[in-house]
Amino acid sequence: MIASARQQWLASPRRDLLAGTVVALALIPEAIAFSIIAGVDPAVGLYASVIIAVTIAFVGGRPAMISAATGAMALLMVGLVRDHGLEYLFAASILCGVFQIIIGLLKLGRYVRFVSRSVMTGFVNSLAILVFMAQLPQLIGANWQTFALVGAALAIIYGLPRLTKAVPASLVAIVAVSAFAMLTGVDVRTVGDMGQMPTSLPMFHLPVVPLTWETLTIIGPIAATLAFVGLLESLLTASLIDDITDTPSDKDRETRGQGIANILSPLFGGMAGCAMIGQSMINVTSGARGRLSTLWAGLFLLFLILVLQPWVARIPMAALVAVMIVVSLGTFDWKSVTQIRSIPLQSTVVMLATTVTVVLTHDLSKGVMLGVVLSAVFFMRKVGKTLVVTEIETPVEGVLRYRVAGQLFFASADLFTASFEHHGHPVEVEIDMTGAHLWDLTGAAALDKVVFRYRRQGAVVRVLGLNAAANSLIARVGQFEKVHLPAGEGAH
């Protein structure tokens, strides 16, 4: 246990601290922007980013993943803030955290594994596109100096690793471009132009809302949606970081950790948040692998906004835009496009449907849920077609024997019933189910249907080879072993 904790915290402290520094710098404009989207003061998003990052460093299940205020969550808060005010947002955020802890205690976080690779690819690509699109307002209508600084920052980010990887190239780019802009006084937009940053430490604060059923009906639906979207983005981001770092994460612990963080955040003036794919990618691509990077990102963010605020306010947005452009380009799965002809059509459809839906709606949950449903439909169609019913020749006239192999459930039930010959008047029918598995009520009903058809023709029907699970299902819902038609019934 001690060795594991040391590995998660102190395996590479220098890289974690440097990566966390880059993340903290990039968090400021995004936290302010997300606050504006939600309709609250910039301090709410900044405080949330500090509290959530620091908390999740200790209680989260995925080392090196960054959680803070996010756009996906902010979009869901707009109506609540507009109609009921900030205090109701704090209350909804706390309830969101409670829901997430309950989900974590029920160990439901592990079921993220049912999200297919195609949905994951669509999720990653859509967020990469949204990260890139989020930078466009800083570039549209900007002067040539802004584009020049973006170009210079990109040149440093891509060029420096060829000389040295001792320091994250993104950090060098931010420092170099900021120093140049401050020394020359070039006219470009800065972090300070995004909004006023707080000047004091976050203070403990209980939401001022009436403890009534009406309040619960107001914040309940929003809290449940926030909990679902936040966990979906967090767990999918955790799976992505798992793949990049080739290390496992504890999805149930991450689920509980997100809940704890979202309870603490509003108690100190912040809003609910979740994992951030952009900042997490900055962190791991800068070399971070431990919890120290997440903790330092939160602490250094607080130091930046309280102590170094005058300097931070002068950082040109062009430098941070360049960092996020690199993140978006690095996050996008280019193989999903270049190898699209070699990828199965159904996988491509799922990936594109997920990507397009998220990009058009800016709603992660809609895109992922559509992708999951399509994946399930395609999977069931594919599995349903694997059912094979083979007629075995017998030397005895009037005796039919069939061997069934595959999965019998609602998607293959029609194929199953259509595979038997029901003409003539067989005396005996044997159906060997040894190589098949019966899954559901529809499958049991299909077997009943076939048996009763033959019995109506006067045949004696025997069903062989049902496994224990199938026998249990038939005992509960099947009819062919309970109802025996008199010989010849229905033949007239």
Short mmCIF file of C-alpha atoms in Angstrom, two decimals:
data_model
loop_
_atom_site.label_atom_id
_atom_site.label_comp_id
_atom_site.label_asym_id
_atom_site.label_seq_id
_atom_site.Cartn_x
_atom_site.Cartn_y
_atom_site.Cartn_z
CA MET A 1 0.00 0.00 0.00
CA ILE A 2 2.80 2.43 0.97
CA ALA A 3 4.77 1.52 -2.14
CA SER A 4 1.70 2.09 -4.30
CA ALA A 5 1.04 5.51 -2.72
CA ARG A 6 4.68 6.52 -3.22
CA GLN A 7 4.47 5.43 -6.87
CA GLN A 8 1.30 7.49 -7.43
CA TRP A 9 2.68 10.61 -5.73
CA LEU A 10 6.47 10.69 -6.04
CA ALA A 11 7.44 8.58 -9.05
CA SER A 12 8.38 11.64 -11.15
CA PRO A 13 7.90 14.82 -9.06
CA ARG A 14 9.81 17.16 -11.40
CA ARG A 15 7.76 16.21 -14.45
CA ASP A 16 4.54 16.33 -12.43
CA LEU A 17 5.28 19.84 -11.13
CA LEU A 18 6.22 21.19 -14.55
CA ALA A 19 3.18 19.65 -16.20
CA GLY A 20 0.90 20.94 -13.45
CA THR A 21 2.30 24.43 -13.99
CA VAL A 22 1.30 24.35 -17.67
CA VAL A 23 -2.16 23.05 -16.77
CA ALA A 24 -2.71 25.81 -14.19
CA LEU A 25 -1.85 28.51 -16.72
CA ALA A 26 -4.21 27.02 -19.30
CA LEU A 27 -7.00 26.59 -16.73
CA ILE A 28 -7.44 30.30 -16.04
CA PRO A 29 -9.03 31.47 -19.30
CA GLU A 30 -11.10 28.32 -19.61
CA ALA A 31 -12.47 28.56 -16.06
CA ILE A 32 -13.38 32.19 -16.70
CA ALA A 33 -15.02 31.31 -20.03
CA PHE A 34 -17.04 28.49 -18.49
CA SER A 35 -18.22 30.84 -15.72
CA ILE A 36 -19.44 33.27 -18.35
CA ILE A 37 -21.26 30.43 -20.16
CA ALA A 38 -23.02 29.43 -16.93
CA GLY A 39 -23.93 33.06 -16.20
CA VAL A 40 -21.93 33.39 -12.98
CA ASP A 41 -18.99 35.46 -11.76
CA PRO A 42 -15.52 34.28 -12.99
CA ALA A 43 -14.58 33.58 -9.37
CA VAL A 44 -17.10 30.70 -9.30
CA GLY A 45 -15.34 28.83 -12.09
CA LEU A 46 -11.86 29.60 -10.78
CA TYR A 47 -12.67 28.55 -7.22
CA ALA A 48 -14.30 25.38 -8.57
CA SER A 49 -11.19 24.53 -10.59
CA VAL A 50 -8.95 24.97 -7.53
CA ILE A 51 -11.14 22.99 -5.11
CA ILE A 52 -11.96 20.16 -7.52
CA ALA A 53 -8.37 19.72 -8.72
CA VAL A 54 -6.95 19.65 -5.18
CA THR A 55 -9.66 17.30 -3.91
CA ILE A 56 -9.56 14.86 -6.82
CA ALA A 57 -5.78 14.57 -6.45
CA PHE A 58 -6.41 12.74 -3.17
CA VAL A 59 -9.70 10.93 -3.72
CA GLY A 60 -9.78 10.32 -7.49
CA GLY A 61 -9.16 6.97 -9.14
CA ARG A 62 -7.04 8.13 -12.10
CA PRO A 63 -3.63 9.67 -11.32
CA ALA A 64 -2.58 12.57 -13.57
CA MET A 65 -6.14 13.29 -14.73
CA ILE A 66 -7.28 16.91 -14.35
CA SER A 67 -10.77 17.74 -13.09
CA ALA A 68 -12.14 21.27 -12.82
CA ALA A 69 -14.99 23.46 -14.05
CA THR A 70 -15.95 22.35 -17.57
CA GLY A 71 -17.98 23.59 -20.50
CA ALA A 72 -20.12 20.43 -20.63
CA MET A 73 -21.31 21.09 -17.08
CA ALA A 74 -21.59 24.87 -17.51
CA LEU A 75 -24.02 24.48 -20.41
CA LEU A 76 -26.39 22.56 -18.15
CA MET A 77 -26.36 25.29 -15.49
CA VAL A 78 -27.51 28.22 -17.62
CA GLY A 79 -31.27 27.82 -17.07
CA LEU A 80 -30.99 27.18 -13.33
CA VAL A 81 -28.81 30.25 -12.74
CA ARG A 82 -31.04 32.42 -14.93
CA ASP A 83 -34.31 31.34 -13.33
CA HIS A 84 -33.33 30.80 -9.70
CA GLY A 85 -29.91 32.33 -9.04
CA LEU A 86 -26.46 31.31 -7.86
CA GLU A 87 -27.52 29.82 -4.51
CA TYR A 88 -29.64 27.21 -6.25
CA LEU A 89 -26.64 26.34 -8.42
CA PHE A 90 -24.60 25.70 -5.26
CA ALA A 91 -27.37 23.46 -3.90
CA ALA A 92 -27.69 21.56 -7.20
CA SER A 93 -23.93 21.06 -7.30
CA ILE A 94 -23.95 19.53 -3.81
CA LEU A 95 -26.82 17.21 -4.75
CA CYS A 96 -24.93 16.28 -7.92
CA GLY A 97 -22.03 15.18 -5.72
CA VAL A 98 -24.34 13.14 -3.50
CA PHE A 99 -25.74 11.33 -6.55
CA GLN A 100 -22.23 10.58 -7.77
CA ILE A 101 -21.13 9.16 -4.41
CA ILE A 102 -24.20 6.89 -4.38
CA ILE A 103 -23.35 5.70 -7.90
CA GLY A 104 -19.79 5.07 -6.76
CA LEU A 105 -20.91 3.10 -3.69
CA LEU A 106 -23.12 0.97 -5.95
CA LYS A 107 -19.98 0.30 -8.05
CA LEU A 108 -21.66 1.35 -11.30
CA GLY A 109 -18.61 3.20 -12.61
CA ARG A 110 -17.07 -0.02 -13.89
CA TYR A 111 -19.81 -0.32 -16.51
CA VAL A 112 -18.06 2.28 -18.63
CA ARG A 113 -16.38 -0.75 -20.20
CA PHE A 114 -19.59 -1.31 -22.15
CA VAL A 115 -18.80 1.81 -24.16
CA SER A 116 -17.36 0.46 -27.41
CA ARG A 117 -14.08 1.51 -28.98
CA SER A 118 -15.98 3.22 -31.80
CA VAL A 119 -17.93 5.35 -29.30
CA MET A 120 -14.67 6.19 -27.49
CA THR A 121 -13.12 7.29 -30.78
CA GLY A 122 -16.16 9.44 -31.55
CA PHE A 123 -16.03 10.91 -28.04
CA VAL A 124 -12.34 11.78 -28.37
CA ASN A 125 -12.72 13.23 -31.86
CA SER A 126 -15.74 15.33 -30.93
CA LEU A 127 -14.01 16.83 -27.90
CA ALA A 128 -10.91 17.53 -29.99
CA ILE A 129 -13.09 19.41 -32.48
CA LEU A 130 -14.88 21.31 -29.68
CA VAL A 131 -11.54 22.27 -28.09
CA PHE A 132 -10.37 23.62 -31.45
CA MET A 133 -13.66 25.45 -32.08
CA ALA A 134 -13.43 27.04 -28.64
CA GLN A 135 -10.23 28.81 -29.76
CA LEU A 136 -11.79 30.38 -32.84
CA PRO A 137 -13.39 33.36 -31.03
CA GLN A 138 -9.87 34.41 -30.02
CA LEU A 139 -8.74 34.31 -33.65
CA ILE A 140 -11.71 35.58 -35.66
CA GLY A 141 -11.22 39.28 -36.28
CA ALA A 142 -7.85 39.33 -34.48
CA ASN A 143 -4.96 41.47 -35.71
CA TRP A 144 -1.88 40.10 -37.44
CA GLN A 145 0.16 40.33 -34.23
CA THR A 146 -2.11 37.72 -32.61
CA PHE A 147 -1.57 35.29 -35.47
CA ALA A 148 2.16 35.95 -35.36
CA LEU A 149 2.29 35.10 -31.65
CA VAL A 150 0.19 31.97 -32.19
CA GLY A 151 2.59 30.92 -34.94
CA ALA A 152 5.61 31.58 -32.74
CA ALA A 153 4.12 29.56 -29.88
CA LEU A 154 3.31 26.67 -32.23
CA ALA A 155 6.88 26.75 -33.57
CA ILE A 156 8.26 26.48 -30.02
CA ILE A 157 5.86 23.69 -29.03
CA TYR A 158 6.71 21.57 -32.07
CA GLY A 159 10.36 22.55 -32.38
CA LEU A 160 11.68 22.49 -28.82
CA PRO A 161 11.22 18.72 -28.25
CA ARG A 162 13.75 18.13 -31.06
CA LEU A 163 16.35 19.94 -28.96
CA THR A 164 15.35 18.95 -25.43
CA LYS A 165 12.51 17.35 -23.52
CA ALA A 166 13.73 18.44 -20.09
CA VAL A 167 11.03 21.13 -19.87
CA PRO A 168 7.48 20.92 -21.32
CA ALA A 169 7.48 22.77 -24.64
CA SER A 170 4.06 24.26 -23.85
CA LEU A 171 5.42 25.93 -20.70
CA VAL A 172 8.37 27.38 -22.60
CA ALA A 173 6.02 28.67 -25.30
CA ILE A 174 3.74 30.41 -22.78
CA VAL A 175 6.67 32.02 -20.94
CA ALA A 176 8.52 33.08 -24.10
CA VAL A 177 5.49 34.52 -25.90
CA SER A 178 4.30 36.26 -22.72
CA ALA A 179 7.74 37.79 -22.13
CA PHE A 180 7.90 39.05 -25.70
CA ALA A 181 4.40 40.55 -25.51
CA MET A 182 5.15 42.30 -22.21
CA LEU A 183 8.50 43.69 -23.35
CA THR A 184 7.25 44.97 -26.70
CA GLY A 185 3.78 46.07 -25.56
CA VAL A 186 2.24 44.44 -28.62
CA ASP A 187 -1.51 45.01 -28.92
CA VAL A 188 -3.08 41.58 -28.36
CA ARG A 189 -5.84 40.21 -26.18
CA THR A 190 -4.72 39.01 -22.74
CA VAL A 191 -6.05 36.80 -19.96
CA GLY A 192 -7.10 39.93 -18.09
CA ASP A 193 -9.51 40.75 -20.92
CA MET A 194 -11.44 37.53 -20.23
CA GLY A 195 -12.85 38.76 -16.91
CA GLN A 196 -12.03 39.93 -13.41
CA MET A 197 -10.23 37.33 -11.28
CA PRO A 198 -10.90 36.97 -7.52
CA THR A 199 -8.59 38.62 -5.01
CA SER A 200 -9.29 36.56 -1.86
CA LEU A 201 -9.25 32.96 -0.71
CA PRO A 202 -12.47 30.97 -1.17
CA MET A 203 -14.55 31.04 2.01
CA PHE A 204 -16.85 28.35 3.42
CA HIS A 205 -20.43 28.99 2.41
CA LEU A 206 -23.64 26.97 2.80
CA PRO A 207 -26.23 27.48 0.02
CA VAL A 208 -28.98 29.86 1.09
CA VAL A 209 -32.02 27.98 -0.20
CA PRO A 210 -35.21 26.83 1.54
CA LEU A 211 -35.10 23.17 2.57
CA THR A 212 -38.42 22.28 0.96
CA TRP A 213 -39.81 19.76 -1.50
CA GLU A 214 -40.18 22.56 -4.04
CA THR A 215 -36.45 23.27 -3.86
CA LEU A 216 -35.73 19.59 -4.44
CA THR A 217 -38.00 19.52 -7.49
CA ILE A 218 -36.11 22.51 -8.89
CA ILE A 219 -32.55 21.28 -8.33
CA GLY A 220 -33.15 17.50 -8.52
CA PRO A 221 -33.41 17.09 -12.33
CA ILE A 222 -30.47 19.44 -12.95
CA ALA A 223 -28.36 17.68 -10.32
CA ALA A 224 -29.10 14.27 -11.80
CA THR A 225 -28.17 15.47 -15.28
CA LEU A 226 -24.98 17.09 -14.00
CA ALA A 227 -24.06 13.87 -12.20
CA PHE A 228 -24.60 11.75 -15.30
CA VAL A 229 -22.80 14.03 -17.75
CA GLY A 230 -19.95 14.66 -15.31
CA LEU A 231 -19.37 10.96 -14.68
CA LEU A 232 -19.67 10.11 -18.35
CA GLU A 233 -17.01 12.63 -19.34
CA SER A 234 -14.80 11.75 -16.37
CA LEU A 235 -14.89 7.98 -16.86
CA LEU A 236 -14.37 8.18 -20.62
CA THR A 237 -11.46 10.58 -20.09
CA ALA A 238 -10.04 8.18 -17.50
CA SER A 239 -10.23 5.34 -20.03
CA LEU A 240 -8.42 7.50 -22.57
CA ILE A 241 -5.64 8.33 -20.11
CA ASP A 242 -5.45 4.63 -19.22
CA ASP A 243 -4.68 3.86 -22.86
CA ILE A 244 -2.16 6.67 -23.26
CA THR A 245 -0.22 5.89 -20.08
CA ASP A 246 -0.77 2.11 -20.24
CA THR A 247 -1.82 2.13 -16.58
CA PRO A 248 -5.15 1.16 -14.95
CA SER A 249 -7.57 3.38 -13.07
CA ASP A 250 -10.19 2.66 -10.42
CA LYS A 251 -13.46 3.74 -12.02
CA ASP A 252 -15.55 3.29 -8.87
CA ARG A 253 -13.08 5.31 -6.79
CA GLU A 254 -13.08 7.99 -9.49
CA THR A 255 -16.87 8.08 -9.38
CA ARG A 256 -16.89 8.57 -5.60
CA GLY A 257 -14.04 11.09 -5.87
CA GLN A 258 -15.96 13.20 -8.37
CA GLY A 259 -18.87 13.24 -5.94
CA ILE A 260 -16.72 14.34 -3.01
CA ALA A 261 -15.13 17.09 -5.12
CA ASN A 262 -18.50 18.34 -6.30
CA ILE A 263 -19.79 18.56 -2.73
CA LEU A 264 -16.75 20.52 -1.54
CA SER A 265 -16.62 22.89 -4.52
CA PRO A 266 -19.96 24.71 -3.89
CA LEU A 267 -19.20 24.81 -0.15
CA PHE A 268 -16.30 27.12 -1.07
CA GLY A 269 -18.03 29.18 -3.74
CA GLY A 270 -17.48 26.96 -6.78
CA MET A 271 -19.73 25.09 -9.18
CA ALA A 272 -19.83 21.41 -10.09
CA GLY A 273 -17.19 20.11 -12.48
CA CYS A 274 -15.68 16.96 -13.92
CA ALA A 275 -12.62 15.68 -15.76
CA MET A 276 -11.27 17.86 -18.57
CA ILE A 277 -9.96 16.01 -21.59
CA GLY A 278 -8.00 19.02 -22.88
CA GLN A 279 -6.22 19.77 -19.62
CA SER A 280 -5.68 16.07 -18.93
CA MET A 281 -4.05 15.69 -22.34
CA ILE A 282 -1.82 18.71 -21.63
CA ASN A 283 -0.84 17.09 -18.35
CA VAL A 284 0.07 13.62 -19.62
CA THR A 285 1.71 14.83 -22.84
CA SER A 286 3.85 17.15 -20.68
CA GLY A 287 5.13 14.07 -18.86
CA ALA A 288 2.86 13.89 -15.79
CA ARG A 289 1.99 10.46 -14.43
CA GLY A 290 1.23 11.05 -10.74
CA ARG A 291 -1.28 12.68 -8.43
CA LEU A 292 1.19 15.42 -7.59
CA SER A 293 0.56 17.00 -11.00
CA THR A 294 -3.16 17.36 -10.29
CA LEU A 295 -2.57 18.70 -6.79
CA TRP A 296 0.00 21.21 -8.01
CA ALA A 297 -2.25 22.35 -10.86
CA GLY A 298 -4.91 23.32 -8.31
CA LEU A 299 -2.53 24.90 -5.81
CA PHE A 300 -0.54 26.79 -8.43
CA LEU A 301 -3.77 28.02 -10.01
CA LEU A 302 -4.72 29.51 -6.63
CA PHE A 303 -1.25 31.06 -6.33
CA LEU A 304 -1.53 32.54 -9.83
CA ILE A 305 -4.89 34.21 -9.30
CA LEU A 306 -4.12 35.55 -5.82
CA VAL A 307 -0.40 36.38 -5.84
CA LEU A 308 0.65 36.68 -9.48
CA GLN A 309 -2.63 38.07 -10.78
CA PRO A 310 -1.11 41.26 -12.27
CA TRP A 311 1.36 39.16 -14.27
CA VAL A 312 -1.10 36.45 -15.20
CA ALA A 313 -3.53 39.05 -16.50
CA ARG A 314 -0.90 40.12 -19.04
CA ILE A 315 -0.40 36.65 -20.55
CA PRO A 316 -1.48 36.89 -24.20
CA MET A 317 -4.36 34.63 -25.12
CA ALA A 318 -2.42 33.77 -28.28
CA ALA A 319 0.00 31.63 -26.25
CA LEU A 320 -2.79 29.66 -24.58
CA VAL A 321 -4.68 29.34 -27.87
CA ALA A 322 -1.60 27.76 -29.42
CA VAL A 323 -1.36 25.26 -26.57
CA MET A 324 -5.01 24.27 -26.94
CA ILE A 325 -4.68 23.95 -30.73
CA VAL A 326 -1.82 21.52 -30.24
CA VAL A 327 -3.92 19.63 -27.68
CA SER A 328 -6.87 19.37 -30.07
CA LEU A 329 -4.67 18.16 -32.95
CA GLY A 330 -2.96 15.64 -30.68
CA THR A 331 -6.24 14.42 -29.19
CA PHE A 332 -7.96 13.77 -32.52
CA ASP A 333 -7.63 10.15 -33.66
CA TRP A 334 -6.36 10.72 -37.18
CA LYS A 335 -6.23 6.98 -37.91
CA SER A 336 -10.02 6.90 -37.66
CA VAL A 337 -10.03 9.08 -40.80
CA THR A 338 -6.99 7.85 -42.73
CA GLN A 339 -7.92 4.19 -42.24
CA ILE A 340 -11.66 4.62 -42.66
CA ARG A 341 -11.78 2.23 -45.63
CA SER A 342 -10.26 -0.61 -43.63
CA ILE A 343 -12.54 -0.08 -40.61
CA PRO A 344 -15.86 -2.02 -40.58
CA LEU A 345 -18.72 0.13 -41.86
CA GLN A 346 -20.76 -0.28 -38.69
CA SER A 347 -17.86 0.94 -36.53
CA THR A 348 -17.44 3.95 -38.79
CA VAL A 349 -21.17 4.77 -38.57
CA VAL A 350 -21.04 4.62 -34.75
CA MET A 351 -17.93 6.80 -34.60
CA LEU A 352 -19.30 9.43 -37.00
CA ALA A 353 -22.73 9.49 -35.33
CA THR A 354 -21.14 10.06 -31.92
CA THR A 355 -18.80 12.76 -33.21
CA VAL A 356 -21.39 14.67 -35.23
CA THR A 357 -24.02 14.57 -32.47
CA VAL A 358 -21.66 15.90 -29.80
CA VAL A 359 -20.31 18.63 -32.06
CA LEU A 360 -23.76 19.79 -33.20
CA THR A 361 -25.44 19.68 -29.79
CA HIS A 362 -22.39 20.43 -27.59
CA ASP A 363 -23.92 17.70 -25.39
CA LEU A 364 -21.59 14.82 -24.63
CA SER A 365 -24.33 12.64 -23.17
CA LYS A 366 -26.50 12.72 -26.32
CA GLY A 367 -23.63 11.74 -28.59
CA VAL A 368 -22.32 8.96 -26.38
CA MET A 369 -25.79 7.54 -25.68
CA LEU A 370 -26.55 7.49 -29.42
CA GLY A 371 -23.24 5.74 -30.04
CA VAL A 372 -23.91 3.17 -27.32
CA VAL A 373 -27.40 2.44 -28.70
CA LEU A 374 -26.09 2.07 -32.26
CA SER A 375 -23.27 -0.18 -31.06
CA ALA A 376 -25.78 -2.37 -29.23
CA VAL A 377 -28.09 -2.58 -32.26
CA PHE A 378 -25.26 -3.50 -34.63
CA PHE A 379 -23.89 -6.03 -32.15
CA MET A 380 -27.27 -7.71 -31.69
CA ARG A 381 -27.80 -7.87 -35.44
CA LYS A 382 -24.39 -9.46 -35.90
CA VAL A 383 -24.85 -11.97 -33.07
CA GLY A 384 -28.39 -12.73 -34.18
CA LYS A 385 -27.14 -13.82 -37.59
CA THR A 386 -24.75 -16.35 -36.06
CA LEU A 387 -27.62 -18.67 -35.07
CA VAL A 388 -27.59 -21.79 -37.25
CA VAL A 389 -30.24 -24.51 -37.37
CA THR A 390 -29.04 -27.65 -39.19
CA GLU A 391 -31.30 -30.55 -40.19
CA ILE A 392 -29.65 -33.93 -39.62
CA GLU A 393 -30.59 -36.70 -42.04
CA THR A 394 -32.08 -39.79 -40.41
CA PRO A 395 -32.80 -43.23 -41.95
CA VAL A 396 -36.17 -43.40 -40.23
CA GLU A 397 -39.06 -41.90 -42.18
CA GLY A 398 -41.16 -39.39 -40.28
CA VAL A 399 -38.37 -38.54 -37.85
CA LEU A 400 -36.79 -35.07 -38.00
CA ARG A 401 -33.67 -34.11 -36.15
CA TYR A 402 -32.24 -30.60 -35.82
CA ARG A 403 -29.05 -29.25 -34.30
CA VAL A 404 -29.09 -25.62 -33.11
CA ALA A 405 -25.90 -23.59 -32.62
CA GLY A 406 -25.54 -19.95 -31.57
CA GLN A 407 -27.39 -17.42 -29.47
CA LEU A 408 -31.19 -17.53 -29.25
CA PHE A 409 -32.64 -14.20 -28.12
CA PHE A 410 -34.97 -11.52 -29.41
CA ALA A 411 -32.75 -10.56 -32.36
CA SER A 412 -32.44 -14.14 -33.63
CA ALA A 413 -35.89 -15.48 -32.68
CA ASP A 414 -37.44 -14.96 -36.13
CA LEU A 415 -34.47 -16.63 -37.83
CA PHE A 416 -34.83 -19.56 -35.43
CA THR A 417 -38.54 -20.17 -36.07
CA ALA A 418 -38.10 -19.80 -39.85
CA SER A 419 -35.36 -22.44 -39.96
CA PHE A 420 -37.62 -25.45 -39.28
CA GLU A 421 -39.59 -27.44 -41.84
CA HIS A 422 -43.24 -27.56 -40.82
CA HIS A 423 -44.74 -29.31 -43.86
CA GLY A 424 -45.86 -32.92 -43.79
CA HIS A 425 -46.76 -34.90 -40.72
CA PRO A 426 -43.60 -35.97 -38.86
CA VAL A 427 -44.01 -38.56 -36.16
CA GLU A 428 -41.07 -37.49 -34.04
CA VAL A 429 -38.99 -34.30 -33.89
CA GLU A 430 -35.75 -33.93 -31.97
CA ILE A 431 -34.20 -30.48 -31.38
CA ASP A 432 -30.65 -30.59 -30.03
CA MET A 433 -29.83 -27.31 -28.23
CA THR A 434 -26.41 -28.41 -26.92
CA GLY A 435 -24.56 -25.85 -29.03
CA ALA A 436 -27.01 -23.01 -28.38
CA HIS A 437 -27.77 -20.66 -25.51
CA LEU A 438 -31.20 -19.34 -24.65
CA TRP A 439 -31.07 -15.78 -23.33
CA ASP A 440 -34.48 -14.18 -22.90
CA LEU A 441 -38.27 -14.38 -22.95
CA THR A 442 -38.42 -13.92 -26.72
CA GLY A 443 -36.05 -16.84 -27.23
CA ALA A 444 -38.12 -19.03 -24.91
CA ALA A 445 -41.29 -18.02 -26.77
CA ALA A 446 -39.65 -18.88 -30.10
CA LEU A 447 -38.79 -22.37 -28.84
CA ASP A 448 -42.38 -22.78 -27.60
CA LYS A 449 -43.67 -21.72 -30.99
CA VAL A 450 -41.62 -24.31 -32.86
CA VAL A 451 -42.51 -27.13 -30.44
CA PHE A 452 -46.25 -26.38 -30.50
CA ARG A 453 -46.30 -26.21 -34.32
CA TYR A 454 -44.95 -29.74 -34.55
CA ARG A 455 -47.27 -30.98 -31.81
CA ARG A 456 -50.27 -29.61 -33.69
CA GLN A 457 -49.18 -31.84 -36.57
CA GLY A 458 -49.28 -34.83 -34.24
CA ALA A 459 -45.53 -35.16 -33.65
CA VAL A 460 -43.77 -36.06 -30.44
CA VAL A 461 -41.19 -33.33 -29.82
CA ARG A 462 -38.09 -33.68 -27.69
CA VAL A 463 -35.81 -30.76 -26.82
CA LEU A 464 -32.33 -31.90 -25.79
CA GLY A 465 -29.15 -30.30 -24.51
CA LEU A 466 -30.50 -27.23 -22.74
CA ASN A 467 -27.88 -25.91 -20.33
CA ALA A 468 -28.62 -25.07 -16.70
CA ALA A 469 -29.38 -21.39 -17.38
CA ALA A 470 -31.72 -22.25 -20.27
CA ASN A 471 -33.49 -24.93 -18.21
CA SER A 472 -34.02 -22.41 -15.43
CA LEU A 473 -35.51 -19.89 -17.87
CA ILE A 474 -37.78 -22.52 -19.44
CA ALA A 475 -38.93 -23.65 -16.01
CA ARG A 476 -40.01 -20.09 -15.23
CA VAL A 477 -41.49 -18.84 -18.50
CA GLY A 478 -41.51 -21.69 -21.04
CA GLN A 479 -44.71 -23.53 -21.92
CA PHE A 480 -43.78 -26.54 -24.05
CA GLU A 481 -42.86 -28.68 -21.00
CA LYS A 482 -46.01 -27.61 -19.13
CA VAL A 483 -48.63 -27.85 -21.88
CA HIS A 484 -48.86 -31.04 -23.96
CA LEU A 485 -51.34 -30.93 -26.83
CA PRO A 486 -53.26 -34.14 -27.49
CA ALA A 487 -51.85 -36.01 -30.50
CA GLY A 488 -53.32 -34.71 -33.71
CA GLU A 489 -54.79 -31.52 -32.28
CA GLY A 490 -54.76 -28.77 -34.86
CA ALA A 491 -54.13 -31.18 -37.76
CA HIS A 492 -57.69 -31.13 -39.01
#
